[in-house]
CSV table of C-alpha atoms in Angstrom, one decimal:
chain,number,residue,atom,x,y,z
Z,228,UNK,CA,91.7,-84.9,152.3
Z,229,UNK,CA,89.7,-82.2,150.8
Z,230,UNK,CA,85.5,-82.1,150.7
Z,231,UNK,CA,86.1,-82.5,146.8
Z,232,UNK,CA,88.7,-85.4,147.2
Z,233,UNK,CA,87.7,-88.9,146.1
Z,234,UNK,CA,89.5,-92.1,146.8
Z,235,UNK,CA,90.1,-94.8,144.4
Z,236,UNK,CA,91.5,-98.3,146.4
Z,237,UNK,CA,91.5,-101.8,145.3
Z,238,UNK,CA,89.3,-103.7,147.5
Z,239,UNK,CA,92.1,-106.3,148.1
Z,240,UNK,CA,92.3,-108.0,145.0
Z,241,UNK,CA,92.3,-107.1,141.2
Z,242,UNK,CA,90.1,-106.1,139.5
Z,243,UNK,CA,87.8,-105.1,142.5
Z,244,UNK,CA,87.9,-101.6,143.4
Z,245,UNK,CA,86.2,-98.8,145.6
Z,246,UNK,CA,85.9,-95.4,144.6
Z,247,UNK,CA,84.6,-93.3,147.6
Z,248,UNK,CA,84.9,-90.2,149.8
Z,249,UNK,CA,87.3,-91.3,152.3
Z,250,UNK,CA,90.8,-93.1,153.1
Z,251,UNK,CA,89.1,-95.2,155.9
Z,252,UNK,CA,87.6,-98.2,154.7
Z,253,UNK,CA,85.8,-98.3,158.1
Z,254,UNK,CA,83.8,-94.8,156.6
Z,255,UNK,CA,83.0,-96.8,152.9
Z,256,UNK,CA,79.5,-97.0,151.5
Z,257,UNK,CA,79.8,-100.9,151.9
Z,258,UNK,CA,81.0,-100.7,156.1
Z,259,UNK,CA,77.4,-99.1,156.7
Z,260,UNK,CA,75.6,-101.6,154.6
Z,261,UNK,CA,73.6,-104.5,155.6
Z,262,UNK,CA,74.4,-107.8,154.3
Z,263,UNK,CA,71.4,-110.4,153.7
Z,264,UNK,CA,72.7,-113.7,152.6
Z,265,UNK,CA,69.0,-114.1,151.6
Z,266,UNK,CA,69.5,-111.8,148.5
Z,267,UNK,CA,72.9,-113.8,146.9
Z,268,UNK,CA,72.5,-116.7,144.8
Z,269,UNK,CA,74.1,-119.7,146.7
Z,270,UNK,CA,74.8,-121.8,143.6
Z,271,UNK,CA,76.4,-118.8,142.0
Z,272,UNK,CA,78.5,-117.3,144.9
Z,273,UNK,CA,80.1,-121.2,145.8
Z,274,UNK,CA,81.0,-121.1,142.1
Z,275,UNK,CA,82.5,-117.2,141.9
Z,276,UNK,CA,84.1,-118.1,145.7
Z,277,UNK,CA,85.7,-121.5,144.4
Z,278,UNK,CA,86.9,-119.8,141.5
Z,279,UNK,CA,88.1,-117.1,142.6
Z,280,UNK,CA,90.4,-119.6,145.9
Z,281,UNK,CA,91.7,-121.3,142.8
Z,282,UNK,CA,92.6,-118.2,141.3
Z,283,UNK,CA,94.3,-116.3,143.9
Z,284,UNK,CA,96.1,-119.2,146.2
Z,285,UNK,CA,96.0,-122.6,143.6
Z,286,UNK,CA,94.8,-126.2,145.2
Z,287,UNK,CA,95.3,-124.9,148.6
Z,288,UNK,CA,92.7,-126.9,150.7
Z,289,UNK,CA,90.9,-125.9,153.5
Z,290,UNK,CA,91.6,-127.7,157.0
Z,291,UNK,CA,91.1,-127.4,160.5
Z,292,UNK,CA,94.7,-128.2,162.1
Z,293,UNK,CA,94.0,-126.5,165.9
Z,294,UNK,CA,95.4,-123.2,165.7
Z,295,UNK,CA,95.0,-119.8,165.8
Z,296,UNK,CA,96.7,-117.4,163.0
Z,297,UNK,CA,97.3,-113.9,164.3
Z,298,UNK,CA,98.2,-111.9,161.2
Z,299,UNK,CA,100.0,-108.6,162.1
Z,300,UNK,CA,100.0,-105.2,160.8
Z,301,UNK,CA,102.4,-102.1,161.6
Z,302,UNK,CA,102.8,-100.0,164.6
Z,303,UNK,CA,102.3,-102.9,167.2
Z,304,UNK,CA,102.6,-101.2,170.2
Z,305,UNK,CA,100.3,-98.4,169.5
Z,306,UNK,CA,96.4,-98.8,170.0
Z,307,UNK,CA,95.4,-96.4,167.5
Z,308,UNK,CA,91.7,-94.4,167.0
Z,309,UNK,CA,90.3,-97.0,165.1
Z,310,UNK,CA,91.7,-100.3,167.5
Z,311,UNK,CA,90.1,-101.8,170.0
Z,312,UNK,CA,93.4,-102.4,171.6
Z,313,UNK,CA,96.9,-102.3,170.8
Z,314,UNK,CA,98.4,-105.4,168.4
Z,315,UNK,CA,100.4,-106.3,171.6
Z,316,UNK,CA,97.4,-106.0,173.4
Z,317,UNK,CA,94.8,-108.4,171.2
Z,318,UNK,CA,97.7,-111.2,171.2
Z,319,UNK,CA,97.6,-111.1,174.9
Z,320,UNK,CA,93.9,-111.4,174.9
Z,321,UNK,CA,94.0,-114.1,172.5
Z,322,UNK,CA,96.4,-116.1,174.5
Z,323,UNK,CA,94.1,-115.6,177.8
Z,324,UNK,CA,90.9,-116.4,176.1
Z,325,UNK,CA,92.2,-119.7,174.3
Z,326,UNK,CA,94.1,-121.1,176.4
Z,327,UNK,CA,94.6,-124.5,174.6
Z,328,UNK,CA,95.2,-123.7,170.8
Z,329,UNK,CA,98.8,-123.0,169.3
Z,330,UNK,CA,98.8,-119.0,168.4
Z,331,UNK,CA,100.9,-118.6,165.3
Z,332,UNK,CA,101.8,-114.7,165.0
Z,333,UNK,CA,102.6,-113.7,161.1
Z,334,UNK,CA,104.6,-110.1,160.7
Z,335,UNK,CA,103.8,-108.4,157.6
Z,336,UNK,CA,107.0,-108.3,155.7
Z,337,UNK,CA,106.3,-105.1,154.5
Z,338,UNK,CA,105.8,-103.4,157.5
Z,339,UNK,CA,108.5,-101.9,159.8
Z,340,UNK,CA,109.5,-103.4,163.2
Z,341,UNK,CA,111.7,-101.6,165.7
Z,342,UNK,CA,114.1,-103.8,167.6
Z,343,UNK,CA,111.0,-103.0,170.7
Z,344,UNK,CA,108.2,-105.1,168.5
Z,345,UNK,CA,110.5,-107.8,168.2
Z,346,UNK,CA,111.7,-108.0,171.1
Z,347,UNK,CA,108.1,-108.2,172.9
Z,348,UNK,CA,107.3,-110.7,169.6
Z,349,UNK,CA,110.0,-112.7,171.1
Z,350,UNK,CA,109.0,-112.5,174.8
Z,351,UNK,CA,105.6,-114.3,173.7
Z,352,UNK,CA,107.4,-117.1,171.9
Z,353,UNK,CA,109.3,-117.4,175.5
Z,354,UNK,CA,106.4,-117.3,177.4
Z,355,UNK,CA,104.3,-119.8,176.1
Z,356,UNK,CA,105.7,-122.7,174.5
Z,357,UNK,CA,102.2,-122.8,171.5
Z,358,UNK,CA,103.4,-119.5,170.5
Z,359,UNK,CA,105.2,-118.8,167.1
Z,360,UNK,CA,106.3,-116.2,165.0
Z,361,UNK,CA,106.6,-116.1,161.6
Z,362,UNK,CA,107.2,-113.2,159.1
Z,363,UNK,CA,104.4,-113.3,156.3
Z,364,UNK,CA,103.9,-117.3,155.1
Z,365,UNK,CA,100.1,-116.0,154.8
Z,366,UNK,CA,99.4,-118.8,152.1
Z,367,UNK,CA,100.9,-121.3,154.5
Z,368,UNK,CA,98.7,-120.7,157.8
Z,369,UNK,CA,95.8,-119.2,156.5
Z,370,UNK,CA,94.2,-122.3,155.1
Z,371,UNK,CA,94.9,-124.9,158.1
Z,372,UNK,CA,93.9,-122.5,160.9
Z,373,UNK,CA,90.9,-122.6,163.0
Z,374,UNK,CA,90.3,-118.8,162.8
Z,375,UNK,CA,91.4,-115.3,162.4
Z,376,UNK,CA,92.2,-113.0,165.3
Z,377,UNK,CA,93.2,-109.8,163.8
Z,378,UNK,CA,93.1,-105.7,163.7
Z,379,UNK,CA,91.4,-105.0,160.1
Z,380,UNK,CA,94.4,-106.9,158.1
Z,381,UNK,CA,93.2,-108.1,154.5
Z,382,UNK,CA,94.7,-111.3,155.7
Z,383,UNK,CA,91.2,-112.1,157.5
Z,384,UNK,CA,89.3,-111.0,154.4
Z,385,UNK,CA,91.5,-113.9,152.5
Z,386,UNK,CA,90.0,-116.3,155.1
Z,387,UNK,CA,86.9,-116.2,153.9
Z,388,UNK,CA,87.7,-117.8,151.1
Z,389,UNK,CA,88.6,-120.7,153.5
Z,390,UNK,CA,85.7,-120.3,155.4
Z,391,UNK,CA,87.9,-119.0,158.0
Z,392,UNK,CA,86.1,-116.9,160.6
Z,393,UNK,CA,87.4,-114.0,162.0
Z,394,UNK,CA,87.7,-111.8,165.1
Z,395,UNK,CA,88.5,-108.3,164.4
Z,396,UNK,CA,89.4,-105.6,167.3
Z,397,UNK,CA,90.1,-102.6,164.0
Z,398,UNK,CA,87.2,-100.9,162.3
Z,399,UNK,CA,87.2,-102.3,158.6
Z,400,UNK,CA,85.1,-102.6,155.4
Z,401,UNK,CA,84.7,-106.4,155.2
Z,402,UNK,CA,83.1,-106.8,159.1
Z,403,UNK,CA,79.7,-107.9,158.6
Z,404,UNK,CA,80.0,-111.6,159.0
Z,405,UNK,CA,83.1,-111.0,161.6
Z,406,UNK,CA,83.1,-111.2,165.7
Z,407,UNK,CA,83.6,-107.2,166.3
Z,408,UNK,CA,85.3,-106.2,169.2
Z,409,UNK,CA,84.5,-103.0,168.9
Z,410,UNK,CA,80.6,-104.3,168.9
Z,411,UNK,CA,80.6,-107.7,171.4
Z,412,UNK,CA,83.4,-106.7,173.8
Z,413,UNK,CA,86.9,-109.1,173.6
Z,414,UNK,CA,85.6,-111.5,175.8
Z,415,UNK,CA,82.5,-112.3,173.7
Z,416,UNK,CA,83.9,-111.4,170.6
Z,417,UNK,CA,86.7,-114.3,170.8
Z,418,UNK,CA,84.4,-116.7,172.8
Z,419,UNK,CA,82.2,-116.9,169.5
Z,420,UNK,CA,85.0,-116.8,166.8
Z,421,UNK,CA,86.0,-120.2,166.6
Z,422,UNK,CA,82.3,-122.0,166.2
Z,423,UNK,CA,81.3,-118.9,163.4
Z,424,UNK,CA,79.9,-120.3,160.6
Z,425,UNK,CA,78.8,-117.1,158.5
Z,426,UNK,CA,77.6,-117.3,155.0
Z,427,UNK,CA,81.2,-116.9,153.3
Z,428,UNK,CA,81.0,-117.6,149.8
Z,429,UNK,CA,77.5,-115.1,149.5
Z,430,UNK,CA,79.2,-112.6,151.5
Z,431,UNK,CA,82.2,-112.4,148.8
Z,432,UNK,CA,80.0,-112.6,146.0
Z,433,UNK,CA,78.0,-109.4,147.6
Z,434,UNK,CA,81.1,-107.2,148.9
Z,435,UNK,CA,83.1,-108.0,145.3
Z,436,UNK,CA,80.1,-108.5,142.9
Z,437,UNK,CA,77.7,-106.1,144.0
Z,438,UNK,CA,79.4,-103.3,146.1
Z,439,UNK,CA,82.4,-102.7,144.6
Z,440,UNK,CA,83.5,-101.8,141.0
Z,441,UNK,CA,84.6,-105.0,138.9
Z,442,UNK,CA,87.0,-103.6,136.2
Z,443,UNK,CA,86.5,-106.5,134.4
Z,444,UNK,CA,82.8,-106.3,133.3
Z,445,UNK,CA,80.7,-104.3,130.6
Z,446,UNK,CA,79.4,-102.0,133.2
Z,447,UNK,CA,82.5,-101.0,134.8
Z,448,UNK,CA,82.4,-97.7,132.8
Z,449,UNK,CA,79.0,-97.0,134.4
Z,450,UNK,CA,79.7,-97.9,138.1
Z,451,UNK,CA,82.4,-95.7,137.8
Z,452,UNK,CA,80.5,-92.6,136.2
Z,453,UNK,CA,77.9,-93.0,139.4
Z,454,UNK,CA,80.2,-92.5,141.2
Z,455,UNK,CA,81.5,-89.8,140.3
Z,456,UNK,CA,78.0,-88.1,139.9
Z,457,UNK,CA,77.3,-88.9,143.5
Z,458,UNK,CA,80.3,-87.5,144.6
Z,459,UNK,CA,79.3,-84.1,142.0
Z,460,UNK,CA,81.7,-84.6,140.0
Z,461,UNK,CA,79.8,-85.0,136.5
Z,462,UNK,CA,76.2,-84.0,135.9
């Protein structure tokens, strides 16, 4: 990318989008924000979050069923600049620091996997008998998991709207009310996943509604413009 380059990405969902001055949605405007529940409308946000659930995965019903959902990404070997560890790597520390859960691994089916990822996919299922793989079946797992032990996959993002909480060991957008590897250490980081009980339904309200660009509202037009004049663009 070029100094003059800007980025246009959808932050996850339609219409919700980020326009900014960098690929890495670790390096976004919104990552270096600070989030205060204290400034969101509870009433409001439950209402936008509920909808919004409704919208995106039907009457899907939030439950606690004992296990942990793992949802993959590409390149699971690799521990790349932004990991805390290699996707091999977190699974194992997942499996060492809960010890008592199932683990259910979900592969993203659009993402490659050499005959070496699945084969070490497979050793885990051999190893440990609470260990399963899956490829994609998000909607199925998400909802009836205790929590969310990924890299930075949007998967753990969709949680939230399940009050799902997450454990993240990649640098990401949507990390404020997450257990950061990268910040606690793995140990402490997946020690205090489980019992996390963040502010979900303000926190989507304030990373859709107020720091990203909703195409479908009247000032759309103007979010946009700004920034574009930050970035010099337009006078």
């Amino acid at each position: 990318m070029t100094e003059d380059t800007l980025v246009m990405r959808r932050v996850y969902a339609y219409p919700f989008w980020a326009i900014e001055a960098s690929d890495k949605r670790w390096e976004w405007n919104v990552a270096r924000a600070v989030f205060d529940p204290e400034t969101v409308n509870g009433h409001k946000a439950a209402r936008f979050a509920n909808n919004w659930r409704k919208r995106m995965f039907g009457e899907a019903a939030s439950s606690r069923e004992g296990y942990v959902y793992v949802p993959l990404q590409g390149r699971i070997s690799e521990q790349r600049s932004f990991q805390a560890a290699s996707p091999l790597e977190m699974i194992e520390a997942v499996l060492d620091a809960d010890s008592e859960r199932p683990v259910v691994i979900g592969m993203h089916p659009k993402e490659p996997y050499s005959a070496s990822d699945i084969d070490a996919l497979e050793k885990f299922e051999h190893r440990f008998e609470r260990v399963t793989v899956v490829m994609g079946q998000m909607e199925r797992y998400l909802p009836s998991c205790d929590y969310v032990v990924s890299q930075n996959s949007g998967a753990a993002f969709f949680g939230y709207f399940f009050g799902k909480p997450a454990a993240l060991f990649g640098k990401i957008d949507f990390h404020h009310i997450a257990a950061n590897v990268h910040d606690l250490g793995v140990e402490e980081a997946l020690g205090r996943a489980a019992e996390m009980r963040p502010d979900f339904e303000r926190y989507l309200w304030w990373l859709w509604q107020e720091r990203s660009i909703n195409a479908g509202r009247d000032e759309a037009d103007a979010q946009i413009a700004s920034r574009f004049r930050t970035a010099g663009w337009i006078a």
